[in-house]
CSV table of C-alpha atoms in Angstrom, one decimal:
chain,number,residue,atom,x,y,z
A,47,MET,CA,3.0,-0.3,-9.4
A,48,SER,CA,3.7,-0.8,-5.7
A,49,LEU,CA,2.8,1.6,-2.9
A,50,VAL,CA,6.5,2.4,-2.4
A,51,GLU,CA,7.0,3.2,-6.1
A,52,LEU,CA,3.9,5.4,-6.1
A,53,ILE,CA,5.2,7.5,-3.2
A,54,ALA,CA,8.7,7.7,-4.8
A,55,ARG,CA,7.2,9.1,-8.1
A,56,ALA,CA,4.4,11.3,-6.6
A,57,ASP,CA,4.6,15.1,-6.9
A,58,GLU,CA,4.1,17.6,-4.1
A,59,ARG,CA,0.3,17.6,-4.4
A,60,GLY,CA,0.1,13.8,-4.5
A,61,LEU,CA,2.4,13.5,-1.5
A,62,ALA,CA,0.6,16.0,0.6
A,63,ALA,CA,-2.7,14.4,-0.3
A,64,SER,CA,-1.4,10.9,0.5
A,65,GLY,CA,-0.1,11.9,4.0
A,66,LEU,CA,-3.2,14.0,4.7
A,67,ALA,CA,-5.5,11.1,3.7
A,68,CYS,CA,-3.8,8.8,6.2
A,69,LEU,CA,-4.3,11.5,8.9
A,70,ASP,CA,-7.9,12.0,7.8
A,71,ARG,CA,-8.8,8.3,8.2
A,72,CYS,CA,-7.2,8.2,11.7
A,73,VAL,CA,-9.2,11.2,13.1
A,74,PRO,CA,-11.5,8.8,15.0
A,75,LEU,CA,-8.6,7.8,17.2
A,76,LEU,CA,-7.9,11.5,18.1
A,77,GLY,CA,-11.5,12.3,19.2
A,78,GLY,CA,-11.7,15.2,16.7
A,79,ASP,CA,-14.3,16.4,14.4
A,80,ASP,CA,-14.3,14.8,10.9
A,81,GLU,CA,-14.0,18.3,9.3
A,82,VAL,CA,-10.8,19.3,11.1
A,83,PRO,CA,-8.5,18.2,8.2
A,84,GLY,CA,-10.9,19.7,5.6
A,85,PRO,CA,-9.2,23.1,5.1
A,86,LEU,CA,-5.9,21.4,4.5
A,87,GLY,CA,-7.4,19.2,1.9
A,88,ALA,CA,-9.2,22.1,0.2
A,89,GLY,CA,-5.9,23.9,-0.2
A,90,LEU,CA,-4.3,21.0,-2.2
A,91,ALA,CA,-6.2,22.2,-5.3
A,92,GLU,CA,-4.1,25.3,-5.3
A,93,ASP,CA,-0.7,25.6,-7.0
A,94,PRO,CA,1.9,24.2,-4.6
A,95,GLY,CA,4.3,26.8,-5.8
A,96,ASP,CA,2.1,29.7,-4.8
A,97,ALA,CA,3.4,31.4,-1.6
A,98,ALA,CA,-0.1,32.1,-0.3
A,99,ALA,CA,-1.0,28.5,-0.7
A,100,ARG,CA,2.1,27.4,1.2
A,101,ASP,CA,1.2,29.9,4.0
A,102,ARG,CA,-2.3,28.5,4.2
A,103,TRP,CA,-0.9,24.9,4.5
A,104,ALA,CA,1.3,25.9,7.4
A,105,GLU,CA,-1.6,27.8,9.1
A,106,GLY,CA,-4.0,24.8,8.5
A,107,LEU,CA,-1.5,22.5,10.2
A,108,GLU,CA,-1.3,24.6,13.3
A,109,GLN,CA,-5.1,24.8,13.4
A,110,ALA,CA,-5.4,21.0,13.0
A,111,ARG,CA,-2.9,20.4,15.7
A,112,GLY,CA,-4.7,22.7,18.1
A,113,ALA,CA,-8.1,21.1,17.4
A,114,LEU,CA,-6.8,17.5,17.7
A,115,GLY,CA,-4.2,18.0,20.3
A,116,THR,CA,-6.5,18.6,23.3
A,117,THR,CA,-7.0,14.9,24.1
A,118,GLY,CA,-3.4,13.7,24.1
A,119,PRO,CA,-2.3,10.6,25.9
A,120,GLU,CA,-1.7,12.5,29.2
A,121,THR,CA,-5.4,13.5,29.3
A,122,ALA,CA,-6.9,10.3,27.9
A,123,ALA,CA,-9.3,8.2,30.0
A,124,PRO,CA,-7.4,5.8,32.2
A,125,ARG,CA,-7.1,2.2,30.8
A,126,ASP,CA,-6.0,-1.0,32.3
A,127,PRO,CA,-2.2,-1.1,31.5
A,128,GLY,CA,-2.3,-4.9,31.6
A,129,ALA,CA,-5.0,-5.2,28.9
A,130,ALA,CA,-3.6,-6.1,25.5
A,131,ALA,CA,-6.5,-4.4,23.8
A,132,ALA,CA,-5.9,-1.1,25.7
A,133,GLN,CA,-2.2,-1.2,24.9
A,134,ALA,CA,-3.0,-1.7,21.2
A,135,GLU,CA,-5.4,1.3,21.2
A,136,ASP,CA,-2.9,3.5,23.1
A,137,GLU,CA,-0.2,2.7,20.6
A,138,ALA,CA,-2.6,3.3,17.6
A,139,GLU,CA,-3.5,6.7,19.1
A,140,GLU,CA,0.1,7.6,19.6
A,141,LEU,CA,0.9,6.7,16.0
A,142,ALA,CA,-1.9,8.9,14.7
A,143,ARG,CA,-0.7,11.8,16.8
A,144,ARG,CA,2.8,11.4,15.3
A,145,ILE,CA,1.3,11.6,11.8
A,146,LEU,CA,0.0,15.1,12.6
A,147,ALA,CA,3.1,16.2,14.6
A,148,ALA,CA,5.5,15.2,11.8
A,149,ALA,CA,3.6,17.0,9.0
A,150,PRO,CA,6.1,19.5,7.4
A,151,ALA,CA,5.1,23.2,7.5
A,152,ALA,CA,6.9,23.6,4.2
A,153,ARG,CA,5.3,21.9,1.2
A,154,SER,CA,8.6,20.8,-0.4
A,155,ALA,CA,8.8,17.5,-2.3
A,156,ASP,CA,11.6,16.1,-0.1
A,157,GLU,CA,9.9,16.8,3.2
A,158,LEU,CA,6.5,15.7,2.0
A,159,ARG,CA,7.9,12.5,0.5
A,160,ARG,CA,9.4,11.5,3.9
A,161,TRP,CA,6.2,12.4,5.6
A,162,ALA,CA,4.0,10.5,3.2
A,163,ASP,CA,6.1,7.4,3.5
A,164,ALA,CA,6.1,7.6,7.3
A,165,CYS,CA,2.3,8.2,7.3
A,166,SER,CA,1.8,5.2,5.1
A,167,VAL,CA,3.7,2.9,7.5
A,168,ALA,CA,2.0,4.4,10.6
A,169,SER,CA,-1.5,4.1,9.2
A,170,LEU,CA,-1.0,0.5,8.2
A,171,ARG,CA,0.4,-0.3,11.6
A,172,ILE,CA,-2.7,1.4,13.2
A,173,HIS,CA,-5.0,-0.8,11.2
A,174,ARG,CA,-3.0,-3.9,12.1
A,175,LEU,CA,-3.1,-3.0,15.8
A,176,LEU,CA,-6.9,-2.5,15.7
A,177,ASP,CA,-7.9,-5.4,13.4
A,178,PRO,CA,-9.7,-8.2,15.4
A,179,ALA,CA,-8.5,-10.6,12.7
A,180,GLU,CA,-4.9,-9.8,13.6
A,181,ASP,CA,-5.0,-12.1,16.6
A,182,ALA,CA,-5.6,-15.1,14.3
A,183,ALA,CA,-3.2,-13.8,11.6
A,184,PRO,CA,-0.6,-16.3,10.3
A,185,ALA,CA,3.0,-16.1,11.3
A,186,GLY,CA,4.9,-13.4,9.5
A,187,ALA,CA,2.0,-11.1,9.4
A,188,GLY,CA,3.7,-8.4,11.4
A,189,PRO,CA,5.9,-5.4,10.5
A,190,ARG,CA,8.0,-7.3,8.0
A,191,ALA,CA,4.8,-8.3,6.2
A,192,LEU,CA,3.8,-4.6,6.0
A,193,ASP,CA,7.1,-3.7,4.4
A,194,ALA,CA,6.7,-6.5,1.9
A,195,VAL,CA,3.2,-5.6,0.8
A,196,ARG,CA,4.1,-1.9,0.5
A,197,ALA,CA,6.9,-2.9,-1.9
A,198,GLN,CA,4.8,-5.4,-3.9
A,199,ASP,CA,2.9,-4.6,-7.1
A,200,ILE,CA,-0.6,-6.0,-6.2
A,201,PRO,CA,-3.2,-6.2,-9.0
A,202,ALA,CA,-6.4,-4.3,-8.2
A,203,ALA,CA,-8.5,-7.5,-8.0
A,204,ALA,CA,-6.0,-9.5,-6.0
A,205,PRO,CA,-5.9,-9.7,-2.2
A,206,ALA,CA,-2.9,-8.5,-0.4
A,207,PRO,CA,-1.0,-11.5,0.9
A,208,ARG,CA,0.0,-12.1,4.6
A,209,VAL,CA,-2.0,-9.2,6.0
A,210,SER,CA,-5.4,-9.0,7.7
A,211,PRO,CA,-8.5,-7.7,5.9
A,212,LEU,CA,-8.5,-4.3,7.6
A,213,VAL,CA,-4.8,-3.8,6.7
A,214,ALA,CA,-5.4,-5.0,3.1
A,215,ALA,CA,-8.2,-2.5,2.7
A,216,GLU,CA,-6.1,0.4,4.0
A,217,LEU,CA,-3.3,-0.6,1.7
A,218,ARG,CA,-5.7,-0.5,-1.2
A,219,ARG,CA,-7.0,2.9,-0.2
A,220,GLN,CA,-3.4,4.4,0.0
A,221,ILE,CA,-2.7,3.1,-3.5
A,222,THR,CA,-6.0,4.4,-4.8
A,223,VAL,CA,-5.4,7.9,-3.5
A,224,LEU,CA,-1.9,8.1,-5.1
A,225,GLU,CA,-3.1,6.7,-8.4
A,226,LEU,CA,-6.0,9.3,-8.5
A,227,LEU,CA,-3.6,12.2,-7.9
A,228,SER,CA,-1.0,10.8,-10.3
A,229,GLY,CA,-3.6,10.2,-13.1
A,230,HIS,CA,-5.9,13.2,-12.6
A,231,GLY,CA,-4.0,15.9,-10.7
A,232,PRO,CA,-6.2,18.3,-8.9
A,233,ALA,CA,-9.3,16.7,-10.5
A,234,GLY,CA,-8.6,13.6,-8.6
A,235,LEU,CA,-8.9,15.3,-5.2
A,236,ARG,CA,-12.7,14.8,-4.9
A,237,GLN,CA,-12.5,11.1,-5.5
A,238,ALA,CA,-9.6,10.9,-3.1
A,239,ARG,CA,-11.7,12.5,-0.4
A,240,GLU,CA,-14.4,10.0,-1.0
A,241,VAL,CA,-11.9,7.2,-0.5
A,242,CYS,CA,-10.8,8.9,2.8
A,243,THR,CA,-14.4,9.2,4.0
A,244,GLU,CA,-15.0,5.6,3.5
A,245,GLY,CA,-11.8,4.6,5.3
A,246,ARG,CA,-12.6,7.0,8.2
A,247,ARG,CA,-16.1,5.4,8.6
A,248,VAL,CA,-14.5,1.9,8.6
A,249,LEU,CA,-12.0,2.9,11.3
A,250,ARG,CA,-14.6,4.7,13.4
A,251,ALA,CA,-16.8,1.5,13.3
A,252,VAL,CA,-13.8,-0.5,14.5
A,253,VAL,CA,-13.0,1.9,17.3
A,254,SER,CA,-16.7,1.9,18.4
A,255,ARG,CA,-16.8,-1.9,18.4
A,256,ARG,CA,-13.7,-2.1,20.6
A,257,ALA,CA,-15.2,0.5,23.0
A,258,ARG,CA,-18.4,-1.6,23.3
A,259,GLY,CA,-16.3,-4.6,23.9
A,260,ARG,CA,-14.7,-2.9,26.9
A,261,ALA,CA,-18.0,-1.8,28.3
């Protein structure tokens, strides 16, 4: 099943987990602590129809925005506006901030589905912007290629076509998170968190390498 189909069929918990997982993996771009999204993830095990659980989700969002919103673009360290690498990093950071800013306070299926879909696209774009292999990517490996692979049913053992390795790995992580929640419900959350932790480490390493390259 394609990523687009998985998002279309996911329930509220799966959609919230999918969007939150994208945010979690992008925390290194926001300069925040890895544990900031934790309370939001912990609440996903609760019944989404429970009023108290919905209130905790909204409160957790505000806390996360406060914790991650203190190093916005206006307070970021100055970068050479003519450097392509700096421009890519600024765009990636802005996309990550939009993921958090767009998160719906209400855990309704319709709002969460729109958010999860937007998070999926933004996270793939972030990985494309930061992937060193993107410079040598073949023609057609841009936004249209991302749309194509999201709509394609890619076997687990098969490489994603026309995208760079970092993007392909992120695509696989997004699919895995949705499959875990679809197949196991709340029991799949622990494994989904492990997938997120791996992805966050990968992106943190990429960000660190790029920072060393500018030094």
